[in-house]
Amino acid sequence: MTRSERTSRKGLSFYLPHRHVWTPGKSTERVVFDASSHGRNELSLNHVIYEGHALTPSIHEVLLQFRTHKNTMVADIQKAFLQIRLPDHHRDATRFLWIKNLDSLAEGDNVEYYRFCRVPFGINASPAILNQSILKHIEQENSPIGKELSKSSYVDNILLKGETSDDLIRKYTASEQVFSSIGMNLRDYLCNSSIVNDSIEEPDRAKDKEIKVLGLSRNSIDGTLSFACTEKIQKKVSKRTVLSQINGFCFDPLGLLTPLIVPVKVFLQDIHKIKLGWTRLCQTKQVNSGIQSEATLSASVNRFQRSLYVTTTSEDGKVDTQLFTAKSKVAPLKKEQTIPRLELPSIFLGLSVAESTIAKNDVKFARVNVFSDSTIALFWVHTSKKLPPTVTTLVQKIGFAIERIKTSSPVMFYHVPTDENAADCATRGVTKQEFAESNWWTGPKWLNYLCETWPNTEKEKTDTIWPVETVSNYSKLKRIVAYSLRFIRHSSKNRHLQLLDSGVQTITPNAAEIGLAEKYIVKQEQNIHGTSAAIQNKHFNVGYDNEGILKRFGRIQHADVLKDVASPMYIPRQSILRARIAENIHRSMTHCGSNQLVCELRQRFWIPKDKALCIKAVRNCVTCKKFNSAPFSYPDMGPLPKERVTQAPPFSHMGVDY
C-alpha cells in the first residue's frame, strides 16, 4: 500500500472501512477491510464490481480428498492476495483512512490517506483474481503436479495427496518449484506422515501439529479433523436468533454433525409456517411445542437425509466402516410430501455424492451400495410401471445417475430396517448423549460383514397360477395350461395377442398351444424360485432369450440342431417341475434307464444335478419296480452240516483218491 492524496484521480473511488480482529491463541492482530459496507440508499464496492468465476472446487470437494487417500499434505500460500498487483487506475477503489493518534480527533493532519497497490482481502473479486492468476501460471508448466494443483487448491490453501510417503516428498519439491517460478512462496507444509514431515525443510514446515484447513482443525499425528462448536443459550428467541444459532453453531461443510443441527432447522421452519417476523419474539408455548414436536412426529415427514459411508479392507483383512459425508434437507412447505416421495430425493442425493467423489477425487469403489428403509421407494426405482409425474422425474434422475456410476463401479440396492438405519438419527434429531452412543459414525455393524449377510427386502410370496404341485403328470399339466390359455384368448378383447396366438383351432390343444403352455410353466417356476444365483454363476453360462425365458447357451449355437438342443431351458433345482419332467420323459421312453434318461432330458432342459435326478426317477418308478424285481423271494438258508462246523484231524471226513 502507498500513501495517497486526499483527492482521488478520475475514476472509481471508494474508502474501505476496517477494524482489527484478534484471534485467541495468536499474538498478532489482523486488520479486516469491509468492501460490502455502504450508506443508506448507496451501493458498496462489492455491489458494483463483477465477482468473476473463482474456478475452484468447492470446499466440500477439497475436504473429501482428506478422506479418500491414505496420505495427504497441506500447505499455505504466503500472503497470497498481496502477490497480485493492481493497475494504477484501479487503486483508488481501495482507499482507506488511517488515524495517527487515537487520542486526538480524526481531522486534519491526524488522518492519513492510503490505497492498496495489491489485491486486498475482503473484495468479492479477490478470490477470482487470485485463482485465475495462479491457474494461468500453472497451466504453462504443463506437468502432472500442475494438473493436481489446479484441482486441489482452494484460494490460498493447497492439498497434495499420495499413496506413499515417497510420492508426497516428490510432490513437496515439485510444488515448491512451481510456485517459486510464479513468484509465490508455499509455507506451513504439514502431512499426516512423520516421514514426510521430517523431509520438509524447517522454514517450510508448520510449527504446530494442528493447523486450520478450510475452517477445520487437522491433526498431523492421526490425520483427524476436529470441529470447534459454540453453543449460545438465547434467552429471547426469534427467527433471527434461531438462524444465527444454526449458522454460528459450527462450521461443518461435510455434514458430520447433522443430527445436532437438524432439530433447530425444523424449528426454524415451524416459525416460518406461522409467519413470524425476523425480530418478533417467540412465545414460550411456541418454543416448547416446537421442541416437543421433534420427539413425537415422524422425522421423515418434514425432512430427508443422506449419509455416505466408506468401507475399507486393509492388507491383513481388517474391515472398517466410517462416515464419509452427510447432508440433510428440510422438506419444502409448498406441498405435503409422503415419506416414500421424500426417500427418492435422499437416494438421488446419495448417488450424486458418490458420483462426484468418483469423478473428482480419482477414486474407484469396488461397489456402490444404496440402502433405504422404504420398500416403496425401492420399488419405484426398479419398476417399469407407470408412476406419477413427480415420481417419474426423480426416478429418471436416479436412473441416469446409476448409469453414470456403473461405468466405474456396480450399483446395488438394499433394504435396511428402520431401527438399524444410521441416517435415521439425522432425520429425527438426537440429543448429545444419544448422538455419542448412536451408530452414526460407523453405520450398522453388519456393514463390516459379507454382503450376503446384509438385511434385504422381504420378497412377497407369489401365488402360483398353474397347478404344478397338485398335478403329478407333466403331460396333463401342459394340457390344463393350454386349455386355460385358450379360454383367456377367447375371453380377451385383444384378439391379436402375440403370445396367445396358436394358429389353427382344434378340439384338443395342438402342438403350438402345448409348446406355449410349456413356456408359461417354465417361466412361472423361474420367477418363483429366482434366477439371480444362476445368472451370477459364471459356470452356468445362462441368459434370457427374446421371450424372457432363462436358457443355457452352450458351444453348439451354430450347429444344425433344434433350437431347444442348442439352448435348453433352465429349470431351478428347487422346483418340483424337474421331477415331473423326468418322470414324463421316463414313461415316454418306455421306462428307459437312467443314462438314456439323462441324454434325453438334456435335449430340451438344463437342470443342475440332473443325473442324480434321473437315477431317483428310475428308482421310484412303480412300473420299473414291478418288472425289475424277482417274482418271489428266496427261502432262508438252513444250518450248516455238523462235519463243517466240528473240528477234526485232516482227512477225517474226506480223502484223496490216487
XYZ file of C-alpha atoms in Angstrom:
658
model
C 0.000 0.000 0.000
C 1.087 3.588 -0.542
C 0.082 6.917 0.883
C -2.333 8.852 -1.281
C -3.561 12.351 -1.731
C -6.835 13.451 -0.211
C -8.457 13.964 -3.589
C -8.529 10.954 -5.886
C -7.936 10.893 -9.580
C -10.654 10.444 -12.147
C -12.487 7.146 -11.969
C -13.913 4.946 -9.254
C -13.067 5.958 -5.708
C -14.120 4.112 -2.566
C -12.988 4.130 1.052
C -12.863 0.739 2.741
C -13.959 0.603 6.395
C -11.692 -1.548 8.531
C -11.354 -2.933 12.009
C -8.988 -5.196 13.883
C -9.636 -8.884 14.544
C -7.924 -10.691 17.372
C -7.751 -14.491 17.260
C -7.342 -16.383 20.556
C -4.026 -18.189 20.678
C -2.224 -15.730 18.394
C -0.013 -12.836 19.432
C -0.811 -10.614 16.442
C -3.926 -8.789 15.305
C -5.307 -8.704 11.785
C -6.868 -5.716 10.052
C -10.009 -6.667 8.116
C -11.460 -4.473 5.370
C -15.188 -4.441 4.588
C -15.916 -3.815 0.904
C -19.612 -4.596 1.419
C -20.193 -1.585 3.679
C -22.426 1.145 2.254
C -24.526 4.074 3.356
C -28.284 4.402 3.192
C -29.565 4.151 -0.419
C -26.000 3.762 -1.679
C -24.014 0.963 -3.271
C -20.965 -0.728 -1.836
C -17.812 -1.615 -3.719
C -18.824 -5.263 -3.901
C -22.137 -4.219 -5.463
C -20.519 -2.553 -8.460
C -17.595 -4.949 -9.045
C -18.095 -8.095 -11.100
C -17.276 -11.004 -8.820
C -15.993 -13.265 -11.586
C -15.608 -17.017 -11.628
C -13.297 -18.407 -8.972
C -12.706 -21.623 -10.996
C -12.009 -23.517 -7.794
C -13.587 -26.709 -6.484
C -15.995 -26.394 -3.603
C -14.824 -26.708 -0.009
C -16.787 -29.942 0.210
C -14.883 -31.484 -2.708
C -11.500 -30.458 -1.349
C -12.231 -31.786 2.144
C -13.388 -35.116 0.740
C -9.862 -35.652 -0.530
C -8.728 -35.888 3.101
C -10.933 -38.950 3.471
C -10.219 -40.709 0.165
C -6.428 -41.008 0.362
C -4.123 -42.565 2.905
C -1.533 -39.775 2.919
C -2.350 -36.084 2.488
C -0.312 -32.937 2.849
C -1.469 -29.335 3.151
C 0.329 -26.074 2.519
C -0.456 -22.373 2.518
C 0.480 -19.619 0.063
C 2.210 -16.874 2.000
C 0.386 -13.538 1.617
C -1.398 -14.863 -1.445
C -3.609 -11.854 -2.248
C -0.774 -9.387 -1.791
C 1.179 -11.112 -4.573
C -1.200 -9.778 -7.263
C -0.528 -6.192 -8.362
C -3.410 -3.774 -9.033
C -3.380 -1.480 -12.092
C -2.744 2.140 -11.189
C -6.175 3.345 -12.366
C -7.926 0.794 -10.077
C -6.093 1.604 -6.875
C -8.348 4.490 -5.849
C -11.157 1.967 -5.398
C -9.222 0.513 -2.464
C -8.558 3.657 -0.439
C -8.829 3.711 3.341
C -8.254 6.153 6.200
C -5.745 5.755 8.998
C -5.663 7.758 12.228
C -2.224 8.579 13.568
C -3.164 9.346 17.158
C -6.293 7.730 18.580
C -6.349 10.181 21.466
C -6.910 13.106 19.092
C -9.812 13.957 16.804
C -9.956 12.347 13.383
C -9.377 15.527 11.401
C -6.685 17.461 9.611
C -3.171 16.069 9.752
C -4.241 13.352 12.186
C -5.870 11.488 9.260
C -3.712 9.804 6.630
C -4.926 8.538 3.252
C -3.747 5.219 1.873
C -4.626 2.994 -1.042
C -3.740 -0.573 -1.917
C -1.261 -1.417 -4.650
C -2.079 -5.135 -4.378
C -5.361 -7.035 -4.320
C -6.828 -6.692 -0.798
C -8.683 -9.421 1.015
C -12.381 -8.620 1.500
C -13.361 -7.681 -2.055
C -15.651 -10.195 -3.724
C -13.499 -10.334 -6.874
C -10.248 -11.036 -4.995
C -10.546 -14.877 -4.938
C -11.298 -14.980 -8.676
C -8.338 -12.726 -9.488
C -6.005 -14.805 -7.323
C -7.143 -18.190 -8.618
C -7.156 -17.204 -12.272
C -3.652 -15.793 -11.915
C -2.386 -18.988 -10.265
C -4.120 -21.268 -12.788
C -2.707 -19.274 -15.690
C 0.862 -19.832 -14.489
C 0.243 -23.473 -13.510
C -1.135 -24.309 -16.965
C 2.070 -23.026 -18.504
C 4.008 -25.635 -16.529
C 2.132 -28.495 -18.273
C 3.245 -31.077 -15.700
C 1.436 -33.734 -13.626
C 1.946 -31.735 -10.434
C 0.439 -28.704 -12.154
C -2.730 -30.609 -13.029
C -3.077 -31.840 -9.448
C -2.531 -28.355 -8.032
C -5.247 -26.928 -10.273
C -7.764 -29.477 -8.920
C -6.783 -29.449 -5.242
C -6.236 -25.772 -4.448
C -8.775 -23.548 -2.747
C -7.845 -19.846 -2.628
C -4.551 -19.885 -0.675
C -4.823 -23.483 0.618
C -3.061 -26.295 -1.237
C -3.795 -30.010 -0.774
C -1.485 -32.744 -2.053
C -2.299 -36.439 -1.851
C -0.301 -39.614 -2.447
C -0.364 -43.334 -1.846
C 3.135 -43.479 -0.336
C 5.430 -41.166 1.574
C 7.856 -41.009 -1.352
C 5.086 -39.652 -3.586
C 4.412 -36.759 -1.221
C 8.104 -35.981 -0.808
C 8.447 -35.648 -4.578
C 5.310 -33.522 -4.751
C 6.623 -31.270 -1.993
C 9.734 -30.479 -4.035
C 7.793 -30.090 -7.286
C 5.156 -27.772 -5.780
C 7.875 -25.589 -4.274
C 9.456 -25.199 -7.695
C 6.132 -24.417 -9.403
C 5.191 -21.610 -7.012
C 8.735 -20.264 -6.927
C 8.515 -19.777 -10.688
C 5.264 -17.847 -10.154
C 6.896 -15.665 -7.529
C 4.961 -17.071 -4.581
C 6.110 -18.948 -1.522
C 4.467 -22.084 -0.127
C 4.784 -22.462 3.629
C 3.307 -24.363 6.589
C 3.629 -27.791 4.970
C 2.066 -30.451 7.170
C 1.468 -34.141 6.482
C -0.054 -36.992 8.460
C 3.134 -38.989 7.813
C 6.077 -38.324 10.112
C 8.472 -39.453 7.367
C 7.236 -36.711 5.061
C 7.296 -34.084 7.820
C 10.930 -34.899 8.586
C 11.798 -34.458 4.901
C 10.314 -30.944 4.765
C 12.787 -28.151 5.365
C 12.428 -26.311 8.654
C 11.368 -22.903 7.183
C 8.644 -24.573 5.099
C 7.310 -26.858 7.827
C 4.346 -25.892 10.008
C 5.296 -25.247 13.610
C 2.104 -26.582 15.153
C 0.965 -30.193 14.881
C -2.606 -28.991 14.415
C -3.432 -26.336 11.829
C -6.555 -24.893 10.254
C -7.523 -26.296 6.852
C -10.501 -24.636 5.191
C -12.010 -23.812 8.569
C -11.400 -27.218 10.169
C -8.609 -28.202 12.543
C -6.452 -31.048 11.266
C -4.142 -33.091 13.463
C -0.980 -34.222 11.679
C -0.365 -37.166 14.009
C -3.547 -39.158 13.425
C -4.957 -37.185 10.468
C -8.259 -36.427 12.213
C -10.465 -33.399 11.653
C -11.932 -31.593 14.668
C -14.735 -29.067 14.996
C -14.990 -26.002 17.198
C -18.631 -25.723 18.266
C -20.106 -22.773 20.135
C -23.459 -23.191 21.838
C -25.103 -19.944 22.844
C -28.178 -20.050 25.062
C -30.574 -17.357 23.909
C -32.998 -16.033 26.492
C -35.043 -14.275 23.818
C -35.871 -16.479 20.845
C -36.770 -15.021 17.449
C -36.377 -16.148 13.875
C -33.169 -14.134 13.610
C -31.608 -15.688 16.727
C -32.566 -19.209 15.603
C -30.929 -18.671 12.204
C -27.882 -17.221 13.942
C -27.735 -20.305 16.149
C -27.758 -22.584 13.083
C -25.045 -20.685 11.220
C -22.868 -19.968 14.245
C -23.067 -23.355 15.943
C -20.308 -24.971 13.915
C -18.671 -24.807 10.501
C -19.419 -28.278 9.155
C -19.179 -28.494 5.337
C -19.026 -32.308 5.462
C -22.284 -32.561 7.429
C -20.795 -34.817 10.102
C -22.721 -33.062 12.893
C -26.035 -33.038 11.045
C -28.063 -34.848 13.775
C -27.373 -31.988 16.198
C -28.416 -29.237 13.763
C -31.499 -30.817 12.174
C -33.916 -30.145 15.086
C -33.104 -26.430 15.001
C -33.655 -26.320 11.227
C -37.094 -27.854 11.589
C -37.918 -25.470 14.435
C -36.959 -22.555 12.164
C -39.328 -23.918 9.539
C -42.105 -24.163 12.133
C -41.559 -20.484 12.970
C -41.748 -19.661 9.278
C -45.057 -21.534 8.989
C -46.756 -19.193 11.434
C -45.305 -16.201 9.504
C -43.425 -14.761 12.440
C -41.250 -11.713 11.765
C -37.469 -11.800 11.977
C -37.262 -9.797 15.185
C -40.558 -10.764 16.779
C -40.033 -12.891 19.874
C -41.473 -16.390 20.050
C -43.896 -17.155 22.822
C -42.932 -19.773 25.397
C -45.694 -22.105 24.204
C -44.414 -21.910 20.622
C -40.862 -22.731 21.679
C -41.917 -25.671 23.849
C -44.333 -27.079 21.264
C -41.746 -26.743 18.540
C -39.148 -28.641 20.531
C -41.618 -31.305 21.627
C -42.797 -31.986 18.059
C -39.290 -33.101 17.156
C -39.526 -36.061 19.504
C -43.042 -37.143 18.626
C -43.538 -36.541 14.910
C -42.054 -38.838 12.290
C -38.849 -37.187 11.233
C -39.201 -38.200 7.595
C -42.405 -36.178 7.273
C -40.603 -32.828 7.244
C -37.012 -33.613 6.265
C -34.869 -36.049 4.340
C -31.281 -37.140 4.823
C -28.487 -38.971 3.069
C -25.301 -40.348 4.605
C -22.337 -41.769 2.728
C -20.220 -44.465 4.403
C -16.986 -45.910 3.048
C -15.899 -49.458 3.903
C -12.206 -50.283 3.535
C -10.332 -53.568 3.846
C -6.696 -53.485 4.961
C -3.971 -55.848 3.802
C -4.399 -58.014 6.907
C -8.122 -58.409 6.180
C -9.427 -55.929 8.760
C -12.675 -54.273 7.644
C -13.512 -50.752 8.803
C -16.510 -48.540 8.020
C -16.511 -44.784 8.637
C -18.884 -41.923 7.920
C -17.665 -40.108 4.810
C -20.062 -37.200 4.426
C -23.707 -36.396 5.137
C -26.335 -33.833 4.273
C -29.911 -33.167 5.335
C -32.607 -31.003 3.828
C -35.885 -29.753 5.198
C -38.903 -30.731 3.122
C -40.497 -27.863 1.159
C -43.604 -26.230 2.599
C -45.466 -25.780 -0.674
C -46.901 -29.274 -0.744
C -47.249 -32.063 1.766
C -44.964 -34.931 0.794
C -45.367 -38.598 1.648
C -42.474 -40.459 3.223
C -41.661 -42.557 0.104
C -41.558 -39.399 -2.037
C -39.066 -37.873 0.387
C -36.974 -41.044 0.228
C -36.417 -40.610 -3.518
C -34.528 -37.274 -3.147
C -32.436 -38.929 -0.426
C -31.468 -41.723 -2.814
C -30.660 -39.197 -5.535
C -28.549 -37.102 -3.130
C -26.554 -40.148 -2.074
C -25.906 -41.218 -5.662
C -24.878 -37.663 -6.591
C -22.279 -37.553 -3.801
C -20.926 -40.975 -4.785
C -20.736 -39.899 -8.427
C -18.984 -36.646 -7.536
C -16.495 -38.456 -5.296
C -15.623 -40.939 -8.028
C -15.314 -38.322 -10.772
C -13.476 -35.527 -8.966
C -11.301 -37.378 -6.469
C -9.899 -40.115 -8.727
C -11.414 -42.802 -6.505
C -12.837 -46.105 -7.686
C -15.117 -48.043 -5.356
C -15.439 -51.810 -5.626
C -19.209 -51.319 -5.497
C -21.721 -48.661 -4.507
C -24.444 -49.935 -2.156
C -27.606 -47.895 -1.657
C -29.650 -48.563 1.500
C -33.160 -47.313 2.180
C -35.761 -48.213 4.789
C -38.620 -47.504 2.359
C -39.691 -50.537 0.347
C -41.984 -48.334 -1.749
C -39.105 -46.092 -2.833
C -37.002 -49.132 -3.735
C -39.916 -50.497 -5.765
C -40.261 -47.197 -7.639
C -36.564 -47.228 -8.542
C -36.743 -50.687 -10.137
C -40.269 -50.841 -11.538
C -41.183 -50.308 -15.173
C -44.796 -49.440 -14.373
C -46.245 -46.001 -14.977
C -45.755 -43.692 -11.986
C -46.983 -40.176 -11.105
C -45.150 -37.391 -12.987
C -43.236 -36.088 -9.957
C -42.120 -39.591 -9.012
C -41.209 -40.402 -12.621
C -38.928 -37.359 -12.842
C -36.986 -38.351 -9.732
C -36.787 -41.997 -10.799
C -35.369 -40.926 -14.165
C -32.719 -38.775 -12.461
C -31.814 -41.718 -10.226
C -31.592 -43.983 -13.270
C -29.270 -41.590 -15.109
C -27.042 -41.304 -12.017
C -26.896 -45.105 -11.725
C -25.834 -45.456 -15.360
C -23.056 -42.896 -14.917
C -21.750 -44.611 -11.776
C -21.921 -48.053 -13.418
C -19.188 -47.032 -15.852
C -16.704 -47.391 -12.978
C -18.481 -49.253 -10.141
C -21.544 -51.523 -9.899
C -24.571 -50.186 -8.011
C -26.642 -52.396 -5.690
C -29.802 -51.546 -3.729
C -30.676 -52.974 -0.313
C -33.447 -52.568 2.221
C -32.382 -51.701 5.764
C -34.673 -51.934 8.812
C -35.549 -48.545 10.284
C -34.103 -49.380 13.697
C -30.734 -50.176 12.054
C -30.701 -47.202 9.682
C -27.806 -44.962 10.764
C -29.229 -41.966 8.883
C -32.430 -42.162 10.908
C -30.894 -40.272 13.829
C -30.273 -37.333 11.481
C -33.876 -37.236 10.288
C -35.449 -37.390 13.729
C -32.746 -35.453 15.631
C -30.945 -36.668 18.750
C -29.537 -35.308 21.976
C -25.810 -35.078 22.670
C -25.826 -38.275 24.708
C -27.816 -40.202 22.100
C -25.533 -38.831 19.392
C -22.425 -40.156 21.143
C -23.968 -43.616 21.636
C -25.513 -43.954 18.156
C -24.121 -45.807 15.136
C -23.910 -42.543 13.184
C -20.113 -42.613 12.827
C -19.652 -46.249 11.811
C -23.027 -47.299 10.424
C -24.665 -50.658 11.188
C -22.345 -53.408 12.408
C -23.245 -55.739 9.542
C -21.565 -53.362 7.055
C -18.263 -54.975 8.096
C -19.532 -58.450 7.167
C -20.105 -60.136 3.819
C -22.874 -58.639 1.716
C -24.701 -61.992 1.710
C -25.453 -61.448 5.416
C -26.924 -57.960 4.945
C -30.655 -57.470 5.502
C -32.660 -57.449 2.323
C -36.199 -56.717 1.272
C -38.614 -59.437 2.244
C -39.998 -60.690 -1.041
C -43.719 -61.098 -1.267
C -44.761 -64.673 -1.808
C -46.023 -65.187 -5.345
C -49.110 -67.360 -5.761
C -48.707 -69.972 -8.477
C -51.127 -69.668 -11.383
C -50.513 -73.089 -12.887
C -51.011 -76.132 -10.582
C -47.518 -77.619 -10.792
C -47.575 -79.213 -7.340
C -51.105 -80.644 -7.483
C -50.831 -82.277 -10.929
C -48.436 -85.224 -10.946
C -48.454 -85.829 -14.719
C -46.447 -83.340 -16.784
C -48.386 -84.000 -20.000
C -51.668 -83.448 -18.180
C -50.281 -80.223 -16.670
C -49.423 -78.864 -20.124
C -52.914 -79.647 -21.409
C -54.505 -77.870 -18.416
C -52.410 -74.764 -19.065
C -53.139 -74.925 -22.800
C -56.901 -75.048 -22.182
C -56.562 -72.134 -19.734
C -54.692 -70.036 -22.294
C -57.313 -70.858 -24.902
C -60.021 -69.626 -22.536
C -58.072 -66.415 -21.896
C -57.679 -65.872 -25.634
C -61.392 -66.310 -26.243
C -62.326 -64.063 -23.312
C -59.868 -61.276 -24.134
C -60.902 -58.264 -26.191
C -57.450 -58.121 -27.739
C -57.594 -60.908 -30.325
C -54.072 -60.215 -31.617
C -52.002 -61.047 -28.558
C -48.737 -62.460 -29.873
C -48.089 -64.942 -27.071
C -51.642 -66.322 -27.152
C -51.985 -66.751 -30.906
C -51.885 -70.508 -31.536
C -52.894 -70.711 -35.193
C -55.495 -73.260 -36.311
C -58.134 -74.111 -33.696
C -58.648 -77.820 -32.851
C -60.741 -79.645 -30.293
C -57.738 -80.772 -28.291
C -54.728 -78.496 -27.806
C -52.402 -78.587 -30.794
C -48.594 -78.619 -30.751
C -48.322 -74.805 -30.771
C -50.625 -74.499 -27.759
C -48.767 -77.242 -25.885
C -45.423 -75.548 -26.602
C -46.760 -72.182 -25.459
C -48.163 -73.744 -22.284
C -44.787 -75.306 -21.514
C -43.081 -71.894 -21.816
C -45.557 -70.352 -19.392
C -44.980 -73.154 -16.888
C -41.191 -72.813 -17.069
C -41.333 -69.008 -16.729
C -43.554 -69.342 -13.658
C -41.098 -71.695 -11.951
C -38.161 -69.438 -12.800
C -39.928 -66.396 -11.333
C -40.960 -68.223 -8.161
C -37.597 -69.770 -7.305
C -35.438 -66.915 -8.606
C -32.738 -66.850 -11.238
C -30.223 -64.332 -9.834
C -27.963 -67.037 -8.355
C -27.859 -68.918 -11.662
C -27.100 -65.756 -13.644
C -24.262 -64.751 -11.291
C -22.710 -68.231 -11.538
C -20.180 -67.942 -14.369
C -20.007 -71.723 -14.852
C -23.709 -71.953 -15.711
C -23.483 -69.557 -18.697
C -27.220 -68.809 -18.662
C -29.150 -65.841 -20.013
C -32.565 -64.714 -21.152
C -33.811 -65.230 -24.689
C -36.194 -62.979 -26.637
C -39.227 -64.476 -24.860
C -37.891 -63.822 -21.357
C -37.048 -67.475 -20.614
C -33.755 -68.250 -18.927
C -31.719 -70.684 -21.029
C -28.248 -72.168 -21.048
C -26.145 -71.147 -24.014
C -23.507 -73.742 -24.827
C -20.956 -74.039 -27.620
C -23.236 -75.546 -30.276
C -25.223 -72.410 -31.088
C -24.330 -72.669 -34.787
C -24.862 -76.425 -35.083
C -27.595 -77.846 -37.325
C -29.749 -78.917 -34.399
C -33.054 -77.865 -32.911
C -33.203 -74.582 -31.008
C -34.026 -76.315 -27.729
C -30.984 -78.576 -28.094
C -28.603 -75.657 -28.685
C -30.026 -73.638 -25.799
C -32.064 -75.775 -23.375
C -34.431 -74.158 -20.869
C -33.151 -73.738 -17.317
C -35.196 -75.406 -14.558
C -34.352 -74.315 -10.985
C -33.098 -77.062 -8.730
C -35.691 -76.238 -6.033
C -38.632 -76.612 -8.426
C -40.820 -79.712 -8.279
C -41.249 -79.341 -12.034
C -37.884 -81.031 -12.607
C -39.220 -84.284 -11.123
C -42.418 -84.046 -13.210
C -40.374 -83.607 -16.413
C -38.024 -86.512 -15.623
C -40.936 -88.849 -14.818
C -42.756 -87.871 -18.023
C -39.711 -88.478 -20.245
C -39.043 -91.788 -18.468
C -42.560 -93.003 -19.296
C -42.477 -91.711 -22.877
C -39.160 -93.534 -23.473
C -40.782 -96.847 -22.416
C -39.191 -96.761 -18.986
C -35.605 -96.340 -20.125
C -32.577 -96.488 -17.843
C -31.040 -93.562 -16.039
C -28.234 -92.944 -18.583
C -30.636 -92.795 -21.509
C -32.984 -90.633 -19.462
C -30.185 -88.115 -18.804
C -29.369 -87.950 -22.519
C -32.997 -87.374 -23.490
C -33.597 -84.834 -20.715
C -30.690 -82.683 -21.883
C -32.197 -82.375 -25.341
C -34.643 -79.708 -24.120
C -33.909 -78.875 -20.473
C -30.885 -77.956 -18.395
C -31.245 -78.920 -14.737
C -28.438 -78.758 -12.146
C -27.508 -82.270 -10.896
C -29.749 -83.893 -13.486
C -28.006 -87.287 -13.255
C -28.987 -87.741 -9.602
C -32.499 -86.652 -10.553
C -32.757 -89.309 -13.278
C -31.455 -92.087 -11.011
C -34.078 -91.152 -8.417
C -36.835 -91.075 -11.058
C -35.982 -94.584 -12.289
C -35.657 -95.924 -8.761
C -39.070 -94.540 -7.706
C -40.905 -95.711 -10.841
C -43.581 -98.237 -9.795
C -43.665 -99.962 -13.187
C -39.888 -100.427 -13.245
C -40.005 -101.856 -9.755
C -42.544 -104.471 -10.864
C -40.583 -105.619 -13.917
C -37.090 -105.441 -12.440
C -37.823 -107.130 -9.120
C -37.707 -111.004 -8.647
C -41.039 -112.981 -8.914
C -40.690 -114.339 -5.380
C -38.187 -114.115 -2.567
C -35.622 -116.886 -1.914
C -36.158 -119.031 1.243
C -33.888 -118.673 4.228
C -30.829 -120.960 4.105
C -30.641 -123.871 6.581
C -27.917 -124.616 9.176
C -24.522 -125.905 8.018
C -23.728 -129.701 8.413
C -22.033 -130.978 11.546
C -18.920 -132.028 9.639
C -18.342 -128.401 8.513
C -18.527 -126.823 11.910
C -16.801 -129.544 14.046
C -13.008 -129.551 14.491
C -11.357 -132.859 13.414
C -7.971 -134.196 12.126
C -7.248 -133.868 8.410
C -8.938 -136.331 6.092
C -11.428 -137.435 8.760
C -14.413 -136.669 6.534
C -12.779 -136.585 3.086
C -9.913 -138.255 1.281
C -7.821 -138.180 -1.894
C -8.129 -140.958 -4.483
C -4.835 -141.584 -6.339
